[in-house]
Short mmCIF file of C-alpha atoms and ligand atoms in Angstrom, two decimals:
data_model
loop_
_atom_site.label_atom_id
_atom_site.label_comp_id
_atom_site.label_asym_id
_atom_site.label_seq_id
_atom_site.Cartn_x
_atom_site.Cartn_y
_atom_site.Cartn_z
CA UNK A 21 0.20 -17.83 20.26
CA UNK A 22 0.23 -18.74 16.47
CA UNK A 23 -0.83 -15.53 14.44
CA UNK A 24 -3.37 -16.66 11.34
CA UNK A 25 -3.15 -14.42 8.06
CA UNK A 26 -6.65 -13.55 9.29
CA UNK A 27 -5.71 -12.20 12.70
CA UNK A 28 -3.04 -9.98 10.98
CA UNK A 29 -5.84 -8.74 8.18
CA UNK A 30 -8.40 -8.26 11.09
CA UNK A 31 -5.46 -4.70 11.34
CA UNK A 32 -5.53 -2.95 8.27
CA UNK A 33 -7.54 -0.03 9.02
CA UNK A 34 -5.38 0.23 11.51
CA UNK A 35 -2.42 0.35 9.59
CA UNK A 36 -3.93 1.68 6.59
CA UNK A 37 -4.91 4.77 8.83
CA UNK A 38 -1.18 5.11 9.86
CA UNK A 39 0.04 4.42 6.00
CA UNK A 40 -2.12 7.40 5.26
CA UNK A 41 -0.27 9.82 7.72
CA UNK A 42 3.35 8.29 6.49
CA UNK A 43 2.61 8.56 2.61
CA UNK A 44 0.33 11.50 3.30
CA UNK A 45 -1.87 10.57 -0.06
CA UNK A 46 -3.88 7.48 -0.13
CA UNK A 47 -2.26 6.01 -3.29
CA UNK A 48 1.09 5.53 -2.17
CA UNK A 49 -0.46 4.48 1.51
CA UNK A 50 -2.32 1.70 -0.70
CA UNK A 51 1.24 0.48 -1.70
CA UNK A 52 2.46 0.10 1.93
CA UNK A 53 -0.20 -1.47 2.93
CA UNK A 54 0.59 -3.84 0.34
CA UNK A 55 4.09 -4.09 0.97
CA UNK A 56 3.11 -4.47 4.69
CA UNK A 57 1.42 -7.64 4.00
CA UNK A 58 3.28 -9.19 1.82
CA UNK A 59 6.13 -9.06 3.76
CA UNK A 60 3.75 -10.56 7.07
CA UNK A 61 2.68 -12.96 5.02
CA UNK A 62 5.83 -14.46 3.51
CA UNK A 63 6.93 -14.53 7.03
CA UNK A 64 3.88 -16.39 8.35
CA UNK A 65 4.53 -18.92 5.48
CA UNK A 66 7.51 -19.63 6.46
CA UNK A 67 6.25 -20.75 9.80
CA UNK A 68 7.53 -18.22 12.10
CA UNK A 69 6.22 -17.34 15.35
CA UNK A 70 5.09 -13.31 16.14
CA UNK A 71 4.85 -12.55 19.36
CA UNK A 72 2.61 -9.34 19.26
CA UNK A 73 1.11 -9.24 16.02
CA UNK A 74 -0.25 -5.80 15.65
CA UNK A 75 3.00 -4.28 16.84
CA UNK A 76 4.84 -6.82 14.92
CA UNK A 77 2.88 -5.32 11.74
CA UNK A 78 3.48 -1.80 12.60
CA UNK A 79 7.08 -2.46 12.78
CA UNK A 80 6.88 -4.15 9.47
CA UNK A 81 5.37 -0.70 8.02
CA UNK A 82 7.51 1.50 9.48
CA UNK A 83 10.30 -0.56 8.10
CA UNK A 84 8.90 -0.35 4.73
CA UNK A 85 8.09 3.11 5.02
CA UNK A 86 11.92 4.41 5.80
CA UNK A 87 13.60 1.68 3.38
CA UNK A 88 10.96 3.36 0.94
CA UNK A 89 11.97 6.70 1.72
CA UNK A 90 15.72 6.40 1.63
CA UNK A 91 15.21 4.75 -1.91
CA UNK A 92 13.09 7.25 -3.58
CA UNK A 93 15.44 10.58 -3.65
CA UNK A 94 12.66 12.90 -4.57
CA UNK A 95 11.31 12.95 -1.43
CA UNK A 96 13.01 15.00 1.19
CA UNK A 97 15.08 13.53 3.68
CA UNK A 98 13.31 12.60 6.89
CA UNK A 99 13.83 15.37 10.01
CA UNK A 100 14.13 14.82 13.49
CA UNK A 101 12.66 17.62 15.24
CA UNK A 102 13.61 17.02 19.00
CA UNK A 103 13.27 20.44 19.55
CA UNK A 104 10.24 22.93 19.56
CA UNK A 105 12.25 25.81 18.42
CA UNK A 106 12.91 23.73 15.25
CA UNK A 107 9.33 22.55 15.09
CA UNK A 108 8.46 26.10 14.56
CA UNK A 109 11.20 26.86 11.83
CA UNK A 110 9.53 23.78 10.21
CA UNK A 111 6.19 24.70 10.15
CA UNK A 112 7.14 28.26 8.59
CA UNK A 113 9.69 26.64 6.25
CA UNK A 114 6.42 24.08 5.20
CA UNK A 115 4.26 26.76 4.48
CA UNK A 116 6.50 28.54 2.39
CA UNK A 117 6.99 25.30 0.28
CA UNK A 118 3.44 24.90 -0.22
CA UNK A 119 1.96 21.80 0.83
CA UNK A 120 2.90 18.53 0.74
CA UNK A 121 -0.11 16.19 0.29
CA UNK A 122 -1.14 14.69 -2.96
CA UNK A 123 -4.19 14.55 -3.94
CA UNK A 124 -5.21 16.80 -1.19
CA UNK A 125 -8.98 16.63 -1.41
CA UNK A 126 -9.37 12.98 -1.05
CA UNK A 127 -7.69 13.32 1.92
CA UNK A 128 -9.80 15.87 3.34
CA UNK A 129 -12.63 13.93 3.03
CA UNK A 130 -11.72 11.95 5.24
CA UNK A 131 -11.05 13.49 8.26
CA UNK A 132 -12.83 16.37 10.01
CA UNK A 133 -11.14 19.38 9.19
CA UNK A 134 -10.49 20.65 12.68
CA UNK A 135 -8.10 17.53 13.87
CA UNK A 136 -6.85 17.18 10.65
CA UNK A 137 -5.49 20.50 10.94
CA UNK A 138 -4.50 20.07 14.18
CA UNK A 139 -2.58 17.02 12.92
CA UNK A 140 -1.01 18.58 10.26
CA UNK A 141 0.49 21.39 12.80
CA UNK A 142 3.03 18.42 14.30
CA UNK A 143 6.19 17.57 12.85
CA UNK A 144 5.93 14.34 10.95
CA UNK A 145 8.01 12.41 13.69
CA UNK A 146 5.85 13.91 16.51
CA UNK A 147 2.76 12.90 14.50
CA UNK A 148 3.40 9.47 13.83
CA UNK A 149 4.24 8.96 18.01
CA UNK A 150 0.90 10.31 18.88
CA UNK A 151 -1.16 8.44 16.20
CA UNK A 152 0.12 5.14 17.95
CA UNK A 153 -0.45 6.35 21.48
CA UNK A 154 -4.11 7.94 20.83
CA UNK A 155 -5.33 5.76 18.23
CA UNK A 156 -3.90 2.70 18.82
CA UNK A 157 -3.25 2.48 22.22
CA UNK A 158 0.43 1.38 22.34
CA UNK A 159 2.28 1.61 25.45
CA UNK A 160 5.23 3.60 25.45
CA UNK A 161 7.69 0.72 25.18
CA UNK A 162 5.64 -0.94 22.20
CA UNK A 163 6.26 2.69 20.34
CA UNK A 164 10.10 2.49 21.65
CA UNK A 165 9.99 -0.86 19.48
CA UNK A 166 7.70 0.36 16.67
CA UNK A 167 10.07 3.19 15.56
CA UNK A 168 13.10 2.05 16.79
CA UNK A 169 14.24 5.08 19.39
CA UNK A 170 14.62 4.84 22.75
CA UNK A 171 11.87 5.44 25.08
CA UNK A 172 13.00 8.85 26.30
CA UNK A 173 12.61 10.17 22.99
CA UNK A 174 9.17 8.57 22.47
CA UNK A 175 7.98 10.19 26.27
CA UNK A 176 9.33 13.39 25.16
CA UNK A 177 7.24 13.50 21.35
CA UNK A 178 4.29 12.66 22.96
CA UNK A 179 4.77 14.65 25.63
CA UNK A 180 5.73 17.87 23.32
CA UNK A 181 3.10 16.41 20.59
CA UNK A 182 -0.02 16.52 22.98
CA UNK A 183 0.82 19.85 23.94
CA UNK A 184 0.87 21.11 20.23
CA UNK A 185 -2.54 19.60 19.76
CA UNK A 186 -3.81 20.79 22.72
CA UNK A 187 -3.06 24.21 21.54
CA UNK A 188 -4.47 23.55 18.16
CA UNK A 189 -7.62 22.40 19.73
CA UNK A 190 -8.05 24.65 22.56
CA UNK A 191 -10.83 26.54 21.08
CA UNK A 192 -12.91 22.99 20.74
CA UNK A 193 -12.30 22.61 24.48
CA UNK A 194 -13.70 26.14 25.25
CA UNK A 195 -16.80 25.20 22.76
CA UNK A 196 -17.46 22.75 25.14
CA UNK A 197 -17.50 24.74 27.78
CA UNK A 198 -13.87 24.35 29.47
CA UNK A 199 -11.23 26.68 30.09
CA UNK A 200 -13.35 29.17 31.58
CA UNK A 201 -9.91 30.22 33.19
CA UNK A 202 -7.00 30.83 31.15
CA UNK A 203 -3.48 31.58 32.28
CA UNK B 28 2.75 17.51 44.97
CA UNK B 29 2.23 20.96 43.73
CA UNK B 30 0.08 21.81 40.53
CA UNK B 31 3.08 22.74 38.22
CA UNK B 32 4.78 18.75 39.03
CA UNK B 33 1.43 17.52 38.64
CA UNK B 34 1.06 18.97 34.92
CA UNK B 35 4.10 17.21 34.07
CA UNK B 36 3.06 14.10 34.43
CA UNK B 37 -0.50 14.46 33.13
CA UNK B 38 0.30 12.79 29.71
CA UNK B 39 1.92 9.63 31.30
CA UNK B 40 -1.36 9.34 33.81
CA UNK B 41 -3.57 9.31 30.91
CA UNK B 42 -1.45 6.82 28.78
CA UNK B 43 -1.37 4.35 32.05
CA UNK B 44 2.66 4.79 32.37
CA UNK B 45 3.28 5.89 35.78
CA UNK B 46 4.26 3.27 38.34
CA UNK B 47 1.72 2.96 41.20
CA UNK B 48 3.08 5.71 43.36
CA UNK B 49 2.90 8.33 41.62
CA UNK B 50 -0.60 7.22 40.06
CA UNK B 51 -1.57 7.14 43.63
CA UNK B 52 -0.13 10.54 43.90
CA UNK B 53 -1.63 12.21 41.01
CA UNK B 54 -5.08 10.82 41.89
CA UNK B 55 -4.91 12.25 45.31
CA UNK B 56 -3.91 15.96 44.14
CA UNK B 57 -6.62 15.52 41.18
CA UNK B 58 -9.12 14.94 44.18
CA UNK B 59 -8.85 18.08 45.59
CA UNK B 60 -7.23 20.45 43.12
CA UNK B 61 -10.28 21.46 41.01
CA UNK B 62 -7.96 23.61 38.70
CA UNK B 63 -5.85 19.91 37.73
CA UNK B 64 -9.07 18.42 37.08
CA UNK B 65 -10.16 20.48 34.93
CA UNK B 66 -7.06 20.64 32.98
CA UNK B 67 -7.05 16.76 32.70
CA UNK B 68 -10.48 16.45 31.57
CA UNK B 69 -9.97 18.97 28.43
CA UNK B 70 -6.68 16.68 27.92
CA UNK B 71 -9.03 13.25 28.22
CA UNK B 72 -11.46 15.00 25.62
CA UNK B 73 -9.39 16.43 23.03
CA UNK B 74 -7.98 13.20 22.95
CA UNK B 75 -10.49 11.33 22.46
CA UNK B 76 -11.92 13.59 19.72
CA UNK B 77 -8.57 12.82 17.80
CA UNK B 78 -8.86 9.33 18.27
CA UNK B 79 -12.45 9.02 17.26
CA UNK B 80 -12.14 11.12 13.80
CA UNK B 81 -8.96 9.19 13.61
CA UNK B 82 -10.50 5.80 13.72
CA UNK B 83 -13.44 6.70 11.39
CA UNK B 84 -10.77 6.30 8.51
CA UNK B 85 -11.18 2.59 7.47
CA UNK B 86 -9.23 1.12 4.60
CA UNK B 87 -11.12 0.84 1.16
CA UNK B 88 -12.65 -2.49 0.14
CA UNK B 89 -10.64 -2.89 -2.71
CA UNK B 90 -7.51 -3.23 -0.86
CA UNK B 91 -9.10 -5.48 1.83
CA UNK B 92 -9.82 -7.44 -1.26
CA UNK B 93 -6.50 -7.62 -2.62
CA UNK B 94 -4.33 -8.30 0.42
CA UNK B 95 -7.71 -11.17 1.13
CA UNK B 96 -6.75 -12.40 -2.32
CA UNK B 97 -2.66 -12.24 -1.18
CA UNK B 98 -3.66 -14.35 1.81
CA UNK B 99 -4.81 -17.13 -0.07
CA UNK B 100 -3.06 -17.20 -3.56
CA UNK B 101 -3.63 -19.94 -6.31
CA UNK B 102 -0.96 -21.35 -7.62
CA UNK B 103 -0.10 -18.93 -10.27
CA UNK B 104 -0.14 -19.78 -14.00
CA UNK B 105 2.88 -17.74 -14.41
CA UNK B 106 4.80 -19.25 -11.92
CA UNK B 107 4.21 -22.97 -12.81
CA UNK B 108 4.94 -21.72 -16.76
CA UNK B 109 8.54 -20.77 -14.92
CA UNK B 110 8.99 -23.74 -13.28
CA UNK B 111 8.47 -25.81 -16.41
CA UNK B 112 10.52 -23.66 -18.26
CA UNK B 113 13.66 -23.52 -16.24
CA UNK B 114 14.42 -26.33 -14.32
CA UNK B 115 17.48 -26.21 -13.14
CA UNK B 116 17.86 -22.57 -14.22
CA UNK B 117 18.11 -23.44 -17.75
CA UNK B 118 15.31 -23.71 -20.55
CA UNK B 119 14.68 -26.81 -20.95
CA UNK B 120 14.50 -29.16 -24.18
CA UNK B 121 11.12 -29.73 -25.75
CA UNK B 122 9.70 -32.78 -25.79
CA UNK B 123 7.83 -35.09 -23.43
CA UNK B 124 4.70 -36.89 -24.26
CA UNK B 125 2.66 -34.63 -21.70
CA UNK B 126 3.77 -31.55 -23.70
CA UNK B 127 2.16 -33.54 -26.61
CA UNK B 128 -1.76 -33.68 -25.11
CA UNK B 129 -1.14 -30.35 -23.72
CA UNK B 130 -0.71 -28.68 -27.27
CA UNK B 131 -3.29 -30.52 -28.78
CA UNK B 132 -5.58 -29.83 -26.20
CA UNK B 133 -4.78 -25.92 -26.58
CA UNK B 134 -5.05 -26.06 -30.13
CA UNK B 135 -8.18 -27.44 -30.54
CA UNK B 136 -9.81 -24.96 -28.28
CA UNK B 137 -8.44 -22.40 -29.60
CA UNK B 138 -8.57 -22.89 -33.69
CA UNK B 139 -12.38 -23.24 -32.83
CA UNK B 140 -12.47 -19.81 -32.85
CA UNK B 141 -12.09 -19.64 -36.18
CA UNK B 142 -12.27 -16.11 -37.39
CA UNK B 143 -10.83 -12.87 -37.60
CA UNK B 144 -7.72 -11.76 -36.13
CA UNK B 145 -9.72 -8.53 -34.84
CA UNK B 146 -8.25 -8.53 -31.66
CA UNK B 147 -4.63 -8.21 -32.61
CA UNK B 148 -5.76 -5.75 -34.68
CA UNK B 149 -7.86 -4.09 -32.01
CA UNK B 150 -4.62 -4.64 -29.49
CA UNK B 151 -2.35 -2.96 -32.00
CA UNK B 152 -4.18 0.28 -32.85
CA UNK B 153 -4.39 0.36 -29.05
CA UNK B 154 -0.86 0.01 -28.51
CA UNK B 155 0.13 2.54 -31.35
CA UNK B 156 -2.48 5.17 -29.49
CA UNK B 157 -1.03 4.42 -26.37
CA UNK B 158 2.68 5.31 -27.76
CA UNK B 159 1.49 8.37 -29.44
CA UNK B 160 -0.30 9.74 -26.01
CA UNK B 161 2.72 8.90 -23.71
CA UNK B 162 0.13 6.41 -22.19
CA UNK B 163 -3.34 7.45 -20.37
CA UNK B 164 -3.46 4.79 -17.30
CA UNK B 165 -6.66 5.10 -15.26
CA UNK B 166 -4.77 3.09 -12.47
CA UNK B 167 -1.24 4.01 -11.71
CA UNK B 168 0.72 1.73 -9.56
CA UNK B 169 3.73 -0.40 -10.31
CA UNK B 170 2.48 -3.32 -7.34
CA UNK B 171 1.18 -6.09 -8.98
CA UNK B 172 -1.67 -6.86 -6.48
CA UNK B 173 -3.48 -3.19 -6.78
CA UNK B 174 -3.49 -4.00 -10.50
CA UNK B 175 -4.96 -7.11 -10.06
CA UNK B 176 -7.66 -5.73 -7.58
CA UNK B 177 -8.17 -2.95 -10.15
CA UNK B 178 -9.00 -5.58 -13.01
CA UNK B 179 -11.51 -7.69 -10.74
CA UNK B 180 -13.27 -4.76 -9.36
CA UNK B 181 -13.43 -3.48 -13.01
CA UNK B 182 -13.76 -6.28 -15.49
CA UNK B 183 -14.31 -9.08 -12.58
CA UNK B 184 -11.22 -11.21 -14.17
CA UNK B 185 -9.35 -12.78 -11.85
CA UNK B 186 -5.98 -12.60 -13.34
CA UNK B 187 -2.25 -13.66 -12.94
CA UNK B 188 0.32 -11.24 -13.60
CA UNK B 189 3.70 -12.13 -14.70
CA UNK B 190 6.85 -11.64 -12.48
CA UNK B 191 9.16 -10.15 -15.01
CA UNK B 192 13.13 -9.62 -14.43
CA UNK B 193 14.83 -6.43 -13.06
CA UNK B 194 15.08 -4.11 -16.18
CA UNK B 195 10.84 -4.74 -16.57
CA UNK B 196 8.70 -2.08 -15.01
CA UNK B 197 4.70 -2.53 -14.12
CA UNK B 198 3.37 1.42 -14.91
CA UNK B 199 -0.14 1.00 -14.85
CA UNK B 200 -3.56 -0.06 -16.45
CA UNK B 201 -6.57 0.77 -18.36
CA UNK B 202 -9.56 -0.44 -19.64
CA UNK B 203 -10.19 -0.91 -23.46
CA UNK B 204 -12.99 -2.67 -25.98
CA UNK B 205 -12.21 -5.71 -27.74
CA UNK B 206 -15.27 -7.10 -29.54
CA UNK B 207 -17.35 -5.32 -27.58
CA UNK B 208 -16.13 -6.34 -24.18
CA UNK B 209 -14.17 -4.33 -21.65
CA UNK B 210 -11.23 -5.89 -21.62
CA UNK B 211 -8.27 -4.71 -19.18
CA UNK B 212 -4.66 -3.25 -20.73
CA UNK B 213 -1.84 -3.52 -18.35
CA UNK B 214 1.52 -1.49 -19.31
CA UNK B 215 5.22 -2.24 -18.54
CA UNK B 216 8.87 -0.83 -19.83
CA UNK B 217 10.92 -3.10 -21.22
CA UNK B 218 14.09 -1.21 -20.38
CA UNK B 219 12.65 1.99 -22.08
CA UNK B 220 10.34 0.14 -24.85
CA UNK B 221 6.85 0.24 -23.54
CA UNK B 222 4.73 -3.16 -24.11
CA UNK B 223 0.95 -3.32 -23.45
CA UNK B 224 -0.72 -7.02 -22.28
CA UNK B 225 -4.49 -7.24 -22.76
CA UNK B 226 -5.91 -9.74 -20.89
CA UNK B 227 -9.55 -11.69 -21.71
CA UNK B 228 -11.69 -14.52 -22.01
CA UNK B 229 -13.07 -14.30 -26.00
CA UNK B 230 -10.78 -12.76 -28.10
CA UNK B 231 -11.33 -14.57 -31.58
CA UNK B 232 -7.67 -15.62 -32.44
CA UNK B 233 -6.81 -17.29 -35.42
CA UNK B 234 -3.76 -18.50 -35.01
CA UNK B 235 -3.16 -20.31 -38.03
CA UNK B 236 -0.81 -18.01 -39.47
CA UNK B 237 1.02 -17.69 -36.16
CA UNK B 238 4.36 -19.28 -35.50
CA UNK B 239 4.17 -21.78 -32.68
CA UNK B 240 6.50 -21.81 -30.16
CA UNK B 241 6.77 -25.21 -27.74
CA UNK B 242 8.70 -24.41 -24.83
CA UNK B 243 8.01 -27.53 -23.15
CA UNK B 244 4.18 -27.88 -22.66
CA UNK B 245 3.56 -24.31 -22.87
CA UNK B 246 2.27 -22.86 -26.61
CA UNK B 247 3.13 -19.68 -27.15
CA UNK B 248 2.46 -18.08 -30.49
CA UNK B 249 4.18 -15.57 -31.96
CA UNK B 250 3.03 -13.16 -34.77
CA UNK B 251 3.76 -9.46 -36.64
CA UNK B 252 1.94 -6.46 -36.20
CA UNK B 253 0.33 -4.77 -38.87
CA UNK B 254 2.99 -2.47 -38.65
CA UNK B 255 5.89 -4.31 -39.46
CA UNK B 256 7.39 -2.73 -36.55
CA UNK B 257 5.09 -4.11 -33.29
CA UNK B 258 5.57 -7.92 -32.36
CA UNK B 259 2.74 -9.74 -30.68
CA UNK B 260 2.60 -12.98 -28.73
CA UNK B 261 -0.15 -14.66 -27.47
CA UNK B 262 -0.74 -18.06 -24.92
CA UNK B 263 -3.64 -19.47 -23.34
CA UNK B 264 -3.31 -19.31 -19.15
CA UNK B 265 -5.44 -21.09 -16.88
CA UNK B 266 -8.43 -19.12 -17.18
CA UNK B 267 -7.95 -16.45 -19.95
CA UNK B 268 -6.15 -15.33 -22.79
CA UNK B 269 -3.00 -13.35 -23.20
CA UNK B 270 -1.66 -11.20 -26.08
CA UNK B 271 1.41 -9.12 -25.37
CA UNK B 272 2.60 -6.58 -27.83
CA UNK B 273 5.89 -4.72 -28.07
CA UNK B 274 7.92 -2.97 -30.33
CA UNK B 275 11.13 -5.61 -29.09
CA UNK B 276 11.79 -8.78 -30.62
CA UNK B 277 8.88 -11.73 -29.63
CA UNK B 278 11.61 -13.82 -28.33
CA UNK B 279 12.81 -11.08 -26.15
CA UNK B 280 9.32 -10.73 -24.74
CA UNK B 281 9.29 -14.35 -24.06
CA UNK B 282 12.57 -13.95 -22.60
CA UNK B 283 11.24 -11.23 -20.07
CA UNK B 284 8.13 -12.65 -19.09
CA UNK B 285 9.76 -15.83 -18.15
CA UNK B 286 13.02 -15.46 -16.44
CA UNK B 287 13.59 -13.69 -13.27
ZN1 ZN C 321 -3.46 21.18 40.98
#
């Protein structure tokens, strides 16, 4: 199947949504977005064939994203937290820095405060992994090929991430009336 | 299966990634282990909270606009103005009986507006303020396109932006009044030289004074600020006008704007 410019546009909330989470302020997620498509596009005119398009664009931002990151040396070098005990070092080490959104209040407004804090409490690599699993529904492998690691890796942040979240949220759950028992 | 082999595996059951065994395996324990369940069911609905408040963040229109706008381009003035210019890499002799019509053509239209030079003037103060308060840009962004959906959701000009070469830097944009029209500023570094391009569809030039320059069938004209100090140039794209001022030479401008 022959991707149209249209069929690739018909995804940019979806990728906007994920640009968000990478830039973490909606300016500079505006910009990959933008760099996203451009780079789709020049590809499409050059009559090349995509196989899965909305991966195929994810891959595209994620791409961006990194080259993005290694260019601009004010930004902080991206961590791979693989394990939890580092997770929590991070999260201390984060607070003590202060935070690191821009233009913090446009972001809140546009996510309930609850998951967005829940969000917040994974490491940026765990994040990203479970934003493509809940969200957008990719398969394990797709995510494997999204982010370029190997598939244990991607089993293991989701794994690891859900678990953070479910902690995070666990008090939503019991709202609801859950959890009447808890270990 | 036991509870604790069960839990390990909840995340992959939900996500669809076990092969049909084990699914078969996990839905028989879930059947009559109320505890598991349970558990699963907060998992399915904490989930689906995150994805919900997740999905209710949508891109904003003016960047559906802009990458609609990227999806179908017109040919850009700036682009054919390069390819005139350089064939073959190198600027071209002037000449050709085309070039000929084309100045007339431009000339006419535009020494109908004969009047004041209060734009340039206009431009220039704004310039000057600009350089004395290190530059107040209502839009920051050095991407072409979310200046150019800036300007049409602002002024509604459709515009083309030039490409300029590797030492030239897009900062940002703001909105001024020039003869009492909004008319849109964009900024760029010239190395470290800052030039300002305003961008409209009535500014009254008189160009009479101005030096012409024909580079093939493009007009560009090339004046002095009041300053002494500022240059200005100014051509006629497809659908609006262009004046460019900078404090480096005019033919240094030109040389920016059209080589890459
Ligand atoms: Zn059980």
């Amino acid at each position: 199947m022959i991707s149209t410019k249209d069929e690739l546009i018909s995804h940019i909330d979806s990728i906007y949504r994920s640009a968000l989470y990478l830039a973490k302020n909606p300016e500079d997620a505006e910009d990959l977005v933008q760099e996203t498509f451009i780079k789709a596009f020049k590809f499409l005119d050059n009559n090349k064939k995509i196989e899965y398009e909305k991966a195929w664009l994810f891959k595209i931002l994620m791409n961006t994203f990194i080259n993005q990151y290694r260019k601009s040396k004010s930004n902080p070098p991206l961590v791979d937290f693989d394990t939890v005990e580092s997770y929590h070092a991070s999260v201390e080490e984060e607070a003590l820095n202060g935070p690191v959104m821009e233009n913090k209040e446009k972001f809140d407004d546009l996510l309930d405060s609850e998951v967005k804090g829940a969000l917040e409490a994974l490491p940026d690599d765990f994040r990203i992994a479970i934003l493509l699993s809940i969200v957008e529904g990719f398969t394990y492998n797709e995510i494997s090929e999204i982010l370029g690691i190997p598939i244990g890796t991607v089993m293991s942040r989701i794994y690891r991430g859900k678990k953070i979240l479910k902690e995070e949220l666990r008090s939503y759950a019991k709202g609801l009336g859950y959890e009447r028992r808890q270990e | 299966m036991n509870c604790n082999s069960v839990r390990k595996y909840f995340y992959a059951f939900i996500d669809n990634e076990l092969d049909v065994e084990r699914n078969i395996e996990i839905l028989a324990h879930l059947d009559m282990c109320y505890e598991c369940s349970t558990k699963i069911e907060i998992e399915r609905v904490i989930q689906n909270r995150v994805k919900e408040s997740v999905l209710s963040i949508s891109a904003p229109d003016s960047l559906k606009r802009s990458i609609a706008v990227m999806a179908n381009p017109r040919p850009s003035f700036f682009s054919s103005l390069k390819e005139k210019l350089f064939a073959n890499g190198v600027l071209k002799p002037v000449g050709a009986f085309v070039s000929l019509l084309l100045i007339i053509t431009v000339f006419i239209v535009i020494l109908s507006y004969n009047m004041q030079n209060e734009a340039f003037h206009i431009a220039e103060s704004e310039y000057h303020h600009m350089l004395m308060n290190d530059m107040e840009t209502d839009i920051r962004s050095k991407n072409k396109n979310a200046i150019k959906g800036y300007i049409l959701d602002n002024v509604g000009l459709d515009v083309d932006l030039p490409d300029f070469r590797g030492n030239t830097k897009l900062i940002g944009a703001s909105l001024s009044t020039i003869n009492d029209k909004s008319v849109p500023l964009v900024y760029y570094m010239i190395g470290n030289v800052p030039a300002a391009l305003y961008i409209g569809r009535d500014f009254d030039l008189n160009l009479s004074k101005a030096k012409r320059e024909l580079i093939n069938d493009m007009v560009i004209y090339k004046t002095d600020g009041d300053c002494g100090d500022c240059k200005i140039i100014s051509w006629q794209g497809d659908d609006n006008q262009y004046i460019m001022i900078s404090k480096i030479n005019s033919n240094r401008m030109i040389g920016v704007l059209t080589s890459i």
